XYZ file of C-alpha atoms in Angstrom:
368
model
C 46.447 20.027 83.391
C 45.598 22.649 81.575
C 41.479 23.561 81.306
C 39.275 26.162 79.325
C 39.108 28.021 82.585
C 43.032 28.697 81.466
C 42.484 30.400 78.518
C 38.435 31.940 78.731
C 37.964 34.574 81.644
C 34.639 35.961 83.278
C 33.175 38.827 82.008
C 34.077 42.406 83.434
C 33.292 45.612 83.174
C 36.866 48.226 82.647
C 37.724 50.216 84.982
C 37.095 54.359 85.162
C 40.343 54.952 83.204
C 41.094 51.623 81.545
C 41.612 52.264 77.537
C 40.814 49.499 74.797
C 42.621 46.565 75.485
C 44.998 44.638 72.741
C 42.142 41.906 73.129
C 39.636 44.283 71.940
C 41.447 45.387 69.549
C 42.090 41.976 68.259
C 38.200 41.613 67.847
C 37.940 45.095 66.323
C 40.235 43.942 63.668
C 38.598 40.544 63.112
C 34.851 42.197 62.828
C 33.707 45.164 61.618
C 31.015 47.667 61.168
C 29.482 49.584 58.178
C 31.396 52.489 57.035
C 28.852 55.187 57.736
C 28.997 56.852 54.571
C 28.070 53.489 53.234
C 24.347 54.585 54.826
C 24.009 56.057 51.424
C 22.938 52.423 49.569
C 19.416 51.173 50.198
C 20.750 47.461 50.277
C 24.250 47.345 51.890
C 27.154 45.768 49.549
C 28.385 42.275 51.364
C 31.462 43.106 51.643
C 30.554 46.644 53.805
C 27.743 45.063 55.959
C 28.755 44.860 59.647
C 30.319 41.287 60.607
C 30.563 39.625 63.778
C 31.958 36.244 64.102
C 32.237 35.010 67.524
C 34.701 31.876 66.855
C 36.393 30.515 63.420
C 34.542 30.513 60.162
C 34.143 26.963 59.913
C 35.609 25.267 56.851
C 31.705 23.728 55.718
C 31.658 21.963 52.131
C 28.616 22.825 50.604
C 28.525 19.567 48.499
C 28.099 17.643 51.482
C 26.381 19.978 53.772
C 23.170 18.591 55.399
C 20.600 20.239 57.681
C 18.884 18.054 60.393
C 15.572 18.489 62.326
C 15.136 16.678 64.905
C 13.675 16.473 68.558
C 10.219 16.921 69.453
C 8.935 16.414 65.879
C 7.013 13.632 64.293
C 9.272 13.163 61.489
C 12.675 14.037 61.946
C 14.115 15.472 58.761
C 17.897 15.509 56.849
C 17.754 18.238 53.884
C 20.806 18.600 51.536
C 21.530 22.235 49.970
C 19.857 21.259 46.750
C 16.873 20.015 48.645
C 16.445 23.191 50.255
C 16.834 25.539 47.646
C 14.006 22.792 45.356
C 11.810 24.005 48.105
C 9.646 27.767 47.773
C 12.057 30.324 47.322
C 11.600 33.749 49.154
C 13.653 37.208 49.287
C 13.464 39.426 51.731
C 14.927 42.719 52.948
C 16.522 42.935 56.029
C 18.200 44.829 58.520
C 20.443 43.247 60.797
C 22.472 45.210 64.123
C 24.393 43.530 66.499
C 23.079 43.427 70.073
C 26.065 45.294 71.340
C 26.033 47.847 68.772
C 27.200 50.883 70.811
C 28.751 49.008 73.809
C 32.497 50.963 73.573
C 30.452 54.317 74.163
C 29.221 53.188 77.489
C 30.641 54.522 80.682
C 31.443 52.269 82.338
C 32.448 50.229 79.444
C 31.550 46.281 79.301
C 34.801 44.649 78.072
C 34.043 42.576 74.862
C 34.006 43.566 71.025
C 34.226 47.343 71.197
C 31.436 48.508 68.760
C 30.866 52.285 68.405
C 27.596 52.668 66.269
C 28.405 50.914 62.783
C 27.127 47.399 63.845
C 24.827 47.155 61.033
C 23.568 46.787 57.591
C 20.708 45.717 55.378
C 20.648 43.141 52.676
C 18.520 41.277 50.681
C 18.145 37.499 51.699
C 17.134 34.925 49.668
C 15.876 31.497 50.702
C 13.219 29.226 52.036
C 10.699 29.701 54.880
C 11.597 27.750 57.938
C 7.847 27.055 58.839
C 6.441 25.154 56.351
C 9.795 22.877 56.981
C 8.751 22.892 60.928
C 5.282 21.954 59.619
C 6.295 19.136 57.718
C 8.470 17.739 60.798
C 5.240 17.893 62.846
C 6.084 19.897 66.045
C 5.000 18.326 69.295
C 2.380 20.324 70.921
C 3.970 20.398 73.814
C 6.978 22.258 72.177
C 8.376 25.137 74.021
C 11.663 26.104 72.119
C 13.362 25.649 68.611
C 17.271 25.464 69.053
C 19.217 26.718 66.093
C 23.117 25.213 65.983
C 25.711 26.349 63.745
C 29.189 24.720 62.492
C 31.361 27.156 64.314
C 32.675 25.819 67.793
C 34.768 27.675 70.242
C 34.821 28.487 74.035
C 32.991 31.432 75.865
C 33.632 32.613 79.539
C 34.547 29.057 80.272
C 32.405 27.225 78.251
C 33.546 25.176 75.603
C 30.356 25.101 72.763
C 29.062 24.972 69.255
C 27.222 28.375 68.801
C 23.496 27.619 69.402
C 20.738 29.841 69.844
C 16.999 29.210 70.305
C 13.531 30.544 69.536
C 10.348 30.465 71.124
C 8.236 28.001 69.276
C 5.746 30.832 68.021
C 8.773 32.766 66.745
C 10.064 30.069 65.118
C 6.875 30.159 63.336
C 6.947 33.356 61.995
C 6.299 33.281 58.195
C 8.860 35.744 57.656
C 11.439 33.514 59.043
C 13.815 32.490 56.224
C 16.784 29.610 55.890
C 19.089 31.895 53.602
C 21.401 30.682 51.456
C 22.107 34.150 49.122
C 23.147 37.390 50.097
C 22.155 40.183 47.744
C 21.424 38.116 44.811
C 24.734 35.835 45.100
C 25.724 32.520 47.168
C 26.759 33.448 50.777
C 30.137 34.330 51.675
C 32.076 32.296 54.060
C 31.861 35.213 56.543
C 28.771 35.506 56.210
C 27.263 32.013 57.124
C 28.104 29.987 53.820
C 26.260 27.497 52.721
C 23.096 28.191 55.166
C 22.211 30.631 57.857
C 19.367 31.362 59.661
C 17.144 34.846 59.084
C 15.078 36.434 62.036
C 13.207 39.685 60.921
C 13.459 42.254 63.534
C 15.639 40.322 65.945
C 19.122 41.377 66.937
C 21.985 39.654 65.027
C 23.090 37.022 67.642
C 19.744 35.140 66.585
C 20.513 34.952 62.785
C 23.028 31.606 63.135
C 25.370 31.530 60.415
C 26.531 28.005 59.235
C 23.450 26.401 60.205
C 23.557 22.530 60.336
C 20.827 21.428 63.204
C 17.393 22.600 64.153
C 16.161 20.834 67.387
C 12.613 21.146 68.947
C 12.726 21.133 72.698
C 9.839 20.467 75.298
C 11.663 22.754 77.574
C 13.295 26.191 77.740
C 16.547 26.111 76.086
C 19.174 26.553 78.867
C 22.262 26.687 76.465
C 24.876 29.682 77.028
C 24.024 31.642 74.218
C 20.272 32.326 75.597
C 20.709 31.586 79.589
C 23.816 33.223 79.791
C 25.522 35.993 76.958
C 22.549 37.762 75.845
C 20.911 38.981 78.801
C 19.621 42.644 79.898
C 21.222 42.614 83.654
C 22.928 45.193 85.930
C 24.914 43.076 87.789
C 26.786 39.603 87.623
C 24.109 38.380 90.064
C 21.303 39.541 88.060
C 19.585 36.748 86.170
C 18.665 39.469 83.529
C 15.830 39.588 80.656
C 16.571 38.116 77.403
C 17.781 40.027 74.074
C 15.477 39.822 71.804
C 14.064 42.430 69.290
C 15.967 45.721 67.922
C 15.278 48.579 69.579
C 14.621 51.762 67.638
C 17.615 53.539 66.059
C 18.386 56.642 63.310
C 22.120 56.985 62.002
C 23.158 60.118 60.607
C 25.566 59.794 57.390
C 28.239 62.222 58.395
C 28.224 65.279 55.747
C 31.099 66.614 54.284
C 34.864 65.083 54.297
C 36.598 63.939 57.586
C 39.398 64.323 59.315
C 41.814 61.258 59.007
C 42.508 60.570 62.600
C 39.325 62.154 64.639
C 36.575 61.648 61.810
C 35.650 64.921 62.738
C 33.685 66.251 59.695
C 34.431 69.369 57.851
C 31.867 71.566 55.654
C 31.783 74.618 53.562
C 29.012 77.186 54.618
C 25.368 76.690 52.882
C 22.873 74.545 52.093
C 23.503 70.626 53.091
C 21.176 67.323 53.019
C 22.014 65.581 56.107
C 20.137 62.241 55.685
C 20.627 58.833 57.114
C 18.642 55.599 57.976
C 16.065 54.521 60.793
C 14.984 51.042 61.521
C 13.334 49.238 64.620
C 12.558 45.645 65.363
C 9.101 46.120 66.986
C 7.362 48.179 64.864
C 7.236 50.582 61.644
C 9.314 53.685 61.869
C 6.704 56.614 62.475
C 9.300 59.810 62.615
C 12.965 60.666 63.120
C 13.735 63.731 64.761
C 17.232 65.765 63.992
C 19.703 67.720 66.344
C 22.196 69.860 65.279
C 23.197 71.295 68.579
C 23.742 67.811 70.804
C 20.456 67.221 71.890
C 19.578 71.042 72.956
C 16.933 71.351 70.259
C 15.407 69.050 67.610
C 13.831 69.451 64.359
C 11.581 66.734 62.542
C 13.095 65.024 59.392
C 11.098 63.907 56.294
C 11.217 60.004 56.400
C 11.006 58.499 53.132
C 7.969 55.763 52.005
C 9.341 52.509 52.907
C 11.230 50.509 49.914
C 12.489 47.275 51.195
C 9.514 45.686 53.058
C 8.405 45.498 56.645
C 11.902 44.610 57.899
C 14.427 47.391 55.889
C 15.580 50.116 57.187
C 13.988 53.851 55.928
C 15.848 56.864 54.611
C 15.529 60.055 56.104
C 16.328 63.694 54.930
C 17.001 66.730 56.703
C 17.776 70.433 54.871
C 20.457 72.546 57.011
C 22.175 75.485 56.269
C 24.840 76.207 58.572
C 26.962 78.982 59.498
C 30.885 78.798 60.248
C 30.791 77.321 63.641
C 31.151 73.761 65.318
C 28.144 71.237 65.660
C 27.064 68.200 66.993
C 24.623 66.347 64.434
C 22.200 63.426 66.066
C 19.205 61.991 65.049
C 16.331 59.681 66.932
C 13.707 57.739 65.428
C 10.501 56.498 66.816
C 8.426 53.508 65.936
C 4.693 52.920 65.871
C 5.184 51.047 69.469
C 5.812 54.272 71.058
C 9.472 53.404 71.423
C 11.949 56.240 70.795
C 15.801 56.659 71.173
C 16.878 57.727 74.820
C 19.277 60.816 74.986
C 20.763 59.703 78.090
C 22.530 55.850 77.959
C 20.646 52.904 79.009
C 23.112 51.220 81.038
C 23.634 47.106 81.284
C 26.386 44.624 82.395
C 26.815 43.266 78.874
C 26.507 46.558 76.837
C 23.266 45.022 74.799
C 20.524 47.196 72.794
C 22.137 50.399 73.601
C 20.810 52.694 71.145
C 21.616 55.870 72.605
C 21.578 58.796 70.259
C 24.743 59.155 68.240
C 26.771 62.302 67.935
C 28.608 63.421 64.882
C 30.701 66.356 65.518
C 31.332 68.877 62.020
C 32.830 71.890 61.732
C 31.830 74.401 59.350
C 34.593 76.492 57.986
C 34.478 80.389 57.253
C 34.879 81.224 53.564
């Protein structure tokens, strides 16, 4: 007889000279990052926002969709979309980044969705705050975790499951957490979680459960796959690891000039050039951005624009550069108010998570 173990294999790390596999390319075709030139937009258009879908996009009928709130609560609730829309309405700009962003640049490479640096986007999410709903349901004093269940179903590393993630009660009760039904002023698109999703500002994307259908309050720590197994910072397979939670600081360069089709090496003419990009962190506000044009040998301060989209939105930075003909490697590193800054050497872990290594953008400045 066939079992899920026959179709779902354990996680692994690629061999020293192992190329990207057909399976990884298949994932890369389903899931896409933001084109880096789209960093010019304060708010990322929905079709350019990064996308990661663990299983299939479920077929959810908005007219019949209901959200259940149950578990360790005084008053279980079942709410349709119209009821949720009738509750207080809030719009927040929130930068989302996949926890695996940068994975394909690690050595050795964890075998999974092969992200480079583009798994990010900044959108306006509209919905109703989660905290009042939980207070209305009446969370038990002994509650520990709040579990969020999506309508997407699949098998991962031998475990058949609905996609589920949990937040500690204190994080679930943050006033900025949203039950979102709109993105950039329009109803959610199917691939972005229609008709309802969770938005957890400051946390990596795995916490923002899409196609949300259930909220369950537990009096013990949630031991589901996505919390206890998948999203952990571990050195080896036997390491229990630490949970992946908030977004580490990162700055990205919007590549200047124009690209070579295959290599994406940038081409510029000599003369004045404004190098810019975006910076963000889930721990604390960005305080500074530094720029290198020589692959990290030297650094210079950039100008960071005032925040435009609120506490959870990325910020634009700018650096004036006047290169002479030659070859350059650009990069930027962000520092936040908690003192965290981007590393110039890779922070390796077995899952390839929270890798905020400084980006490298190769530039060729042509002679006149």
